[in-house]
Amino acid sequence: MNTEKLYTLSEKADKILQSDIQTKDLKKITEEVKTIINENPNGYIGIAQINPRLGDLKYNSKKIGKYISYATSIGLDTLIFPELSLVGYPLEDTIKRHPIIVKESIKWLNELARLTKETTTIVGFIEPDTEREKYYNSLAIMKNGTIMSTVRKSVIPAFSSFNDNKYFTPASEENKNFTINHTKYNLTINEECYSDKIISIEGSTNPLTNIDENNTDILVNCSAIPTNTHNLYFVETTLSNFSKNHSIYSILVNQVGSIDNISFQGSSKVFDKNGKLLARAKEFEEHLLIVNPTKNIGKIYPSSESDTKKEFSLDYEDILEKTYKTVIQGIKDYFNKNGIKRACLGLSGGLDSTVCAVLLVDALGKENVFGISMPSKITSNESRSDAEILAKNLNINYVEMPIKEIVKTTKDVFKELFSKVEQKWDYRYKKSFTTDNIQARTRAMYLWGISNEFESCIPIATSDKSEAYMGYATINGDMSGGFAPIADITKTKLFALARWLNKNRTEKNVIPDTVIKKRPGAELAIDERTGKPLIAEDALMPYEFLDEAIWRLENKHESYNEMLTSKFIYETTHTITIEEKKEWLNKFFKRKSNALYKGSIMPPSVTIDSLGINKYNYKQPITSSHINYKEINEAEIKDTLKNCIIQ
Amino acid sequence: MNTEKLYTLSEKADKILQSDIQTKDLKKITEEVKTIINENPNGYIGIAQINPRLGDLKYNSKKIGKYISYATSIGLDTLIFPELSLVGYPLEDTIKRHPIIVKESIKWLNELARLTKETTTIVGFIEPDTEREKYYNSLAIMKNGTIMSTVRKSVIPAFSSFNDNKYFTPASEENKNFTINHTKYNLTINEECYSDKIISIEGSTNPLTNIDENNTDILVNCSAIPTNTHNLYFVETTLSNFSKNHSIYSILVNQVGSIDNISFQGSSKVFDKNGKLLARAKEFEEHLLIVNPTKNIGKIYPSSESDTKKEFSLDYEDILEKTYKTVIQGIKDYFNKNGIKRACLGLSGGLDSTVCAVLLVDALGKENVFGISMPSKITSNESRSDAEILAKNLNINYVEMPIKEIVKTTKDVFKELFSKVEQKWDYRYKKSFTTDNIQARTRAMYLWGISNEFESCIPIATSDKSEAYMGYATINGDMSGGFAPIADITKTKLFALARWLNKNRTEKNVIPDTVIKKRPGAELAIDERTGKPLIAEDALMPYEFLDEAIWRLENKHESYNEMLTSKFIYETTHTITIEEKKEWLNKFFKRKSNALYKGSIMPPSVTIDSLGINKYNYKQPITSSHINYKEINEAEIKDTLKNCIIQ
């Protein structure tokens, strides 16, 4: 058995199957793979780790159809697709709003079934439950031109971010076994494997406990598990343990690709009877992985997985590759799936725009990225030169276009406008951010201008997560754009990512050292104390402290008082007073509260961590600005309520 | 019994209880009310229809404490607050992110219990279920200084927009009866009354079926039911029928007030033993309604309720008052609860900004509204004069400040910018919206400038629902603002509202007739065909048609083909060809798909209808642009899939 050749050929076939052309090469590869398989036939399974487009039935069906035809040609026993792969996932309210999609998808499914021959094909689809105007999350088992049967998901969790439980009905327990060439399969869908590991669902038991191990050779789990959750880990652990304890094989078929802020990484897996990893599909790539568990045939492709951290650390080294791949896929799929080709962004010479530019080049190709340097009076020569050097290093399209004219005209007009308003409104600030913001907004005006004037190009919002949490970004300014690639990456992690990019990309050191070494600042205002452009950390707090506060809030849900008691890493390396810590924590909670509004109008971004300040992940009403995150003692409560009593 | 005097005094007491001052007047009113009640004591119930602030435990507790003290002083038997009134509702992920709030709220609840004497007080609160890291949605029954018991909600629906089921555990059935002065109460919470009317919840039965009618005199339902759903109607119908069928009294205690886009209208109700309405609290106002069902004492305050329409109609007359009240409360509470005092908006002389200005005046007071007329070259004299007349009629702060200087400078700079970009990118449009958008963005720049320069003032986004659905608004332009009051009101409804405002406000006819009569257009571009400013309907489709298409999509979930078959009202009054209808429907579905991105960055608005294009209500991924809303025939499917087969 020439396993190496099997996988070399498979990778070639992948490339052709993913493209839109039918070539003679595929015919040739088909013959070669078939020959290898025929040396020792039976038991071959194709894990079709596909990247569907939401609701694009034609696109998805063509893809599925091609895989069916290929799998049949090379003689696979079984071909398995991810959960809901025919329509795509997540759906949110899409099918509630547009039930036509479900009706149409059944037409496509029936025709796909007709394509099947002896290869048993399993496809995730939405099964309408017409009586109750609800739907099942189902798998169709197709063979010899027909849908032989379907199995329905029995566990629809309430904890899903995608509100699956609003439109999917959990099925009652049913037989999920079927036999192909004497191999007995048991089919499960996503949370059916691990629901009890996360949150107990009222009235539901883990369906795995009902599996008859004497009647099962291979346990299959079809899934669409977002990358930013721990659920992939839960499924894998469960499958591996189940395999070991019951001496059966198990297979995870996971979706790949991104939709809006949500990413799926693929990394489909096969475990042997000892619970040992036998095969792992590529990550962040569409991929048909051919395996034969009973014959011990599989390939383990590289993985960037790492353990979830239980404590905050400023050492990000082991998670940067996955972060990078998630963002790249997020950008690629947002652009491709929405038919957008190009991006323009402001290059300030600062860390945020620099890292964004590199990521955009890797996702879209340098010819599709336009960097605009838009210096103002405050912009230092170093920043200008850093922007230019970066553009040269990346070899992207680049122009410098100062903003001073529009800023000057705007300031002049504003002088008159404000003096008119002031005559009627006595509320003018002594000191304001107006001029700072004119600069940021003029830059956004340039970028949206380019977007309006040039075909298929959107501006990039370069805000990072630390700044987003603090609302330290200008509305209609740097916050504005068609996509925000790094809005879920904190500043300290971004510094680490910049170093990682310099080291790990094919073209080394594209990011100038000065960008990584200087302390970040928006260069919108002069710090009166130093006479130099304001440094962000001086206006906020040290990023190392801020990023740990964000981590503690997101992962440990710590309150003000708990953070005050917790020892921050920053405190182990710097001496700070309790007053300083209180000031920073007060600022942190206050600014975070006020940032909810800005988070609500942030463009779509890529979710990296399980939580984030944007509207997709942080579902806290904006109107919650009076929440007191501090503890209050009973004497104060008593005192407050005393005044309520009518005397 | 002097019922009339009881309610006159109650209204006076309301005013004082809602303010922050303790006055001697309340003492006097207390004595007078007490005297009336003592004429024929026992059985008096206070329905405390309050407007809590989310997570503001001090504010909410003070309010609750004052009502407890007042109720005790006047000698009520029972005082009942809405569902979750101690912490506020909806919560979304707030308590998951900040569990401190629950811990703190228990401290406040314990101290509130100490305030109670002989008046049994029922307060909605979050009861922690520490073992499972989940919570119960509970009512505390407090009397004589302690919490006597709690009852927990047993039905946590999956259909809620607020994801209650993610953090609330449904309680098992339990005894919810208690007796006060020989009157037997049965307590229920919100969906416990009507869950089976909406969607069947797996494994749950309607708890009402378990109520022992022989052991119940009064059925109570504590709720927080959003105004834009049909649920208020369901609860009321259920209670009324239950009263009639079982010959018991029933009471609904509903929350009032708005939070972000969600509104609660109050309208708490009492039904007698025949199911007849005995009392109804004020709507859209905080209110303590005193009733005595067994003695037939109650008052029915006016209501703007009307039947939900089963078919689309261009006659909005019967729903305008409620629409108006919902928007006014929405603006008021967004501003008040977030500590914002003032609003500025562009006055174009068009319908949208005109109606927004009137609504803002009614919600915030004329002194807090600043109208800026920002004419460009294209702005007609009539528009300028309409803006000025409106400002005069409303007596608001007003300046005119042309935008031509910034627009001119920007156009000049853009000429250079684009010619530089063009040298590297060969994708320049022949015809673009760039100049149109410069105007809209310059206006937004003015408004955000004022917001930055003047204390506590936010700009208003004046987009309406018809335009939002069509993405017919400029990013960082008219779409931009701190709040969008009319983003869920379609254009035809807005015309009706303008007429209604002219007729029903104290100051009649503030909106110039010309504003209501002219055909809307953004005045950003000249229509080449007419030489006059472009009319929106010419660029889109007739608003009467568009608004019906929106209604059909939201209420009947019709597909392209279904709409094509449906007879639109517009078709009964105008002759249109099938080609025209197809063109409009194509445009409708295509623009709606593309508008999802704009909807995702829209500022908070007031939800009026059950659905809307903004991110709060329209949870469809942006990346769904390839969805085909049309039906496809099987021949085409077969044809497409034929090409998948490897030849």
PDB file of N, CA and C in Angstrom, chain B residues 107-133:
ATOM      1  N   LYS B 107     -27.702  41.434  48.246  1.00  0.00           N
ATOM      2  CA  LYS B 107     -27.513  42.323  49.410  1.00  0.00           C
ATOM      3  C   LYS B 107     -28.622  43.362  49.469  1.00  0.00           C
ATOM      4  N   TRP B 108     -28.884  43.988  48.328  1.00  0.00           N
ATOM      5  CA  TRP B 108     -29.926  45.024  48.269  1.00  0.00           C
ATOM      6  C   TRP B 108     -31.297  44.429  48.593  1.00  0.00           C
ATOM      7  N   LEU B 109     -31.556  43.233  48.041  1.00  0.00           N
ATOM      8  CA  LEU B 109     -32.853  42.599  48.267  1.00  0.00           C
ATOM      9  C   LEU B 109     -33.078  42.337  49.758  1.00  0.00           C
ATOM     10  N   ASN B 110     -32.041  41.848  50.423  1.00  0.00           N
ATOM     11  CA  ASN B 110     -32.167  41.579  51.856  1.00  0.00           C
ATOM     12  C   ASN B 110     -32.495  42.847  52.636  1.00  0.00           C
ATOM     13  N   GLU B 111     -31.865  43.949  52.250  1.00  0.00           N
ATOM     14  CA  GLU B 111     -32.139  45.206  52.963  1.00  0.00           C
ATOM     15  C   GLU B 111     -33.527  45.745  52.615  1.00  0.00           C
ATOM     16  N   LEU B 112     -33.949  45.529  51.377  1.00  0.00           N
ATOM     17  CA  LEU B 112     -35.312  45.947  51.001  1.00  0.00           C
ATOM     18  C   LEU B 112     -36.339  45.157  51.820  1.00  0.00           C
ATOM     19  N   ALA B 113     -36.076  43.873  52.027  1.00  0.00           N
ATOM     20  CA  ALA B 113     -36.988  43.041  52.813  1.00  0.00           C
ATOM     21  C   ALA B 113     -37.151  43.625  54.214  1.00  0.00           C
ATOM     22  N   ARG B 114     -36.047  44.154  54.752  1.00  0.00           N
ATOM     23  CA  ARG B 114     -36.112  44.728  56.110  1.00  0.00           C
ATOM     24  C   ARG B 114     -37.037  45.940  56.189  1.00  0.00           C
ATOM     25  N   LEU B 115     -37.238  46.594  55.041  1.00  0.00           N
ATOM     26  CA  LEU B 115     -38.136  47.760  55.024  1.00  0.00           C
ATOM     27  C   LEU B 115     -39.602  47.340  55.115  1.00  0.00           C
ATOM     28  N   THR B 116     -39.879  46.090  54.736  1.00  0.00           N
ATOM     29  CA  THR B 116     -41.291  45.684  54.662  1.00  0.00           C
ATOM     30  C   THR B 116     -41.890  45.507  56.057  1.00  0.00           C
ATOM     31  N   LYS B 117     -43.177  45.806  56.138  1.00  0.00           N
ATOM     32  CA  LYS B 117     -43.922  45.561  57.384  1.00  0.00           C
ATOM     33  C   LYS B 117     -45.092  44.643  57.037  1.00  0.00           C
ATOM     34  N   GLU B 118     -46.318  45.137  57.245  1.00  0.00           N
ATOM     35  CA  GLU B 118     -47.448  44.220  57.025  1.00  0.00           C
ATOM     36  C   GLU B 118     -47.860  44.100  55.550  1.00  0.00           C
ATOM     37  N   THR B 119     -47.332  45.010  54.680  1.00  0.00           N
ATOM     38  CA  THR B 119     -47.652  44.898  53.250  1.00  0.00           C
ATOM     39  C   THR B 119     -46.791  43.817  52.593  1.00  0.00           C
ATOM     40  N   THR B 120     -47.426  42.790  52.074  1.00  0.00           N
ATOM     41  CA  THR B 120     -46.676  41.735  51.369  1.00  0.00           C
ATOM     42  C   THR B 120     -46.148  42.319  50.063  1.00  0.00           C
ATOM     43  N   THR B 121     -44.840  42.212  49.863  1.00  0.00           N
ATOM     44  CA  THR B 121     -44.219  42.837  48.694  1.00  0.00           C
ATOM     45  C   THR B 121     -43.569  41.777  47.815  1.00  0.00           C
ATOM     46  N   ILE B 122     -43.860  41.859  46.518  1.00  0.00           N
ATOM     47  CA  ILE B 122     -43.345  40.864  45.570  1.00  0.00           C
ATOM     48  C   ILE B 122     -42.421  41.556  44.574  1.00  0.00           C
ATOM     49  N   VAL B 123     -41.146  41.154  44.576  1.00  0.00           N
ATOM     50  CA  VAL B 123     -40.151  41.805  43.717  1.00  0.00           C
ATOM     51  C   VAL B 123     -39.458  40.760  42.851  1.00  0.00           C
ATOM     52  N   GLY B 124     -39.328  41.056  41.565  1.00  0.00           N
ATOM     53  CA  GLY B 124     -38.610  40.157  40.654  1.00  0.00           C
ATOM     54  C   GLY B 124     -37.113  40.311  40.821  1.00  0.00           C
ATOM     55  N   PHE B 125     -36.399  39.192  40.952  1.00  0.00           N
ATOM     56  CA  PHE B 125     -34.940  39.262  41.129  1.00  0.00           C
ATOM     57  C   PHE B 125     -34.268  38.025  40.540  1.00  0.00           C
ATOM     58  N   ILE B 126     -32.941  38.098  40.461  1.00  0.00           N
ATOM     59  CA  ILE B 126     -32.168  36.964  39.938  1.00  0.00           C
ATOM     60  C   ILE B 126     -31.707  36.130  41.116  1.00  0.00           C
ATOM     61  N   GLU B 127     -32.166  34.891  41.164  1.00  0.00           N
ATOM     62  CA  GLU B 127     -31.817  34.014  42.275  1.00  0.00           C
ATOM     63  C   GLU B 127     -30.675  33.105  41.846  1.00  0.00           C
ATOM     64  N   PRO B 128     -29.515  33.250  42.478  1.00  0.00           N
ATOM     65  CA  PRO B 128     -28.381  32.443  42.006  1.00  0.00           C
ATOM     66  C   PRO B 128     -28.546  30.978  42.363  1.00  0.00           C
ATOM     67  N   ASP B 129     -28.204  30.139  41.414  1.00  0.00           N
ATOM     68  CA  ASP B 129     -28.211  28.702  41.629  1.00  0.00           C
ATOM     69  C   ASP B 129     -26.734  28.323  41.634  1.00  0.00           C
ATOM     70  N   THR B 130     -26.099  28.513  42.774  1.00  0.00           N
ATOM     71  CA  THR B 130     -24.632  28.472  42.829  1.00  0.00           C
ATOM     72  C   THR B 130     -24.041  27.161  42.347  1.00  0.00           C
ATOM     73  N   GLU B 131     -24.737  26.081  42.593  1.00  0.00           N
ATOM     74  CA  GLU B 131     -24.175  24.786  42.205  1.00  0.00           C
ATOM     75  C   GLU B 131     -23.906  24.677  40.719  1.00  0.00           C
ATOM     76  N   ARG B 132     -24.821  25.210  39.929  1.00  0.00           N
ATOM     77  CA  ARG B 132     -24.718  24.985  38.493  1.00  0.00           C
ATOM     78  C   ARG B 132     -24.264  26.214  37.721  1.00  0.00           C
ATOM     79  N   GLU B 133     -23.876  27.253  38.449  1.00  0.00           N
ATOM     80  CA  GLU B 133     -23.481  28.502  37.794  1.00  0.00           C
ATOM     81  C   GLU B 133     -24.563  29.013  36.854  1.00  0.00           C
TER      82      GLU B 133
END
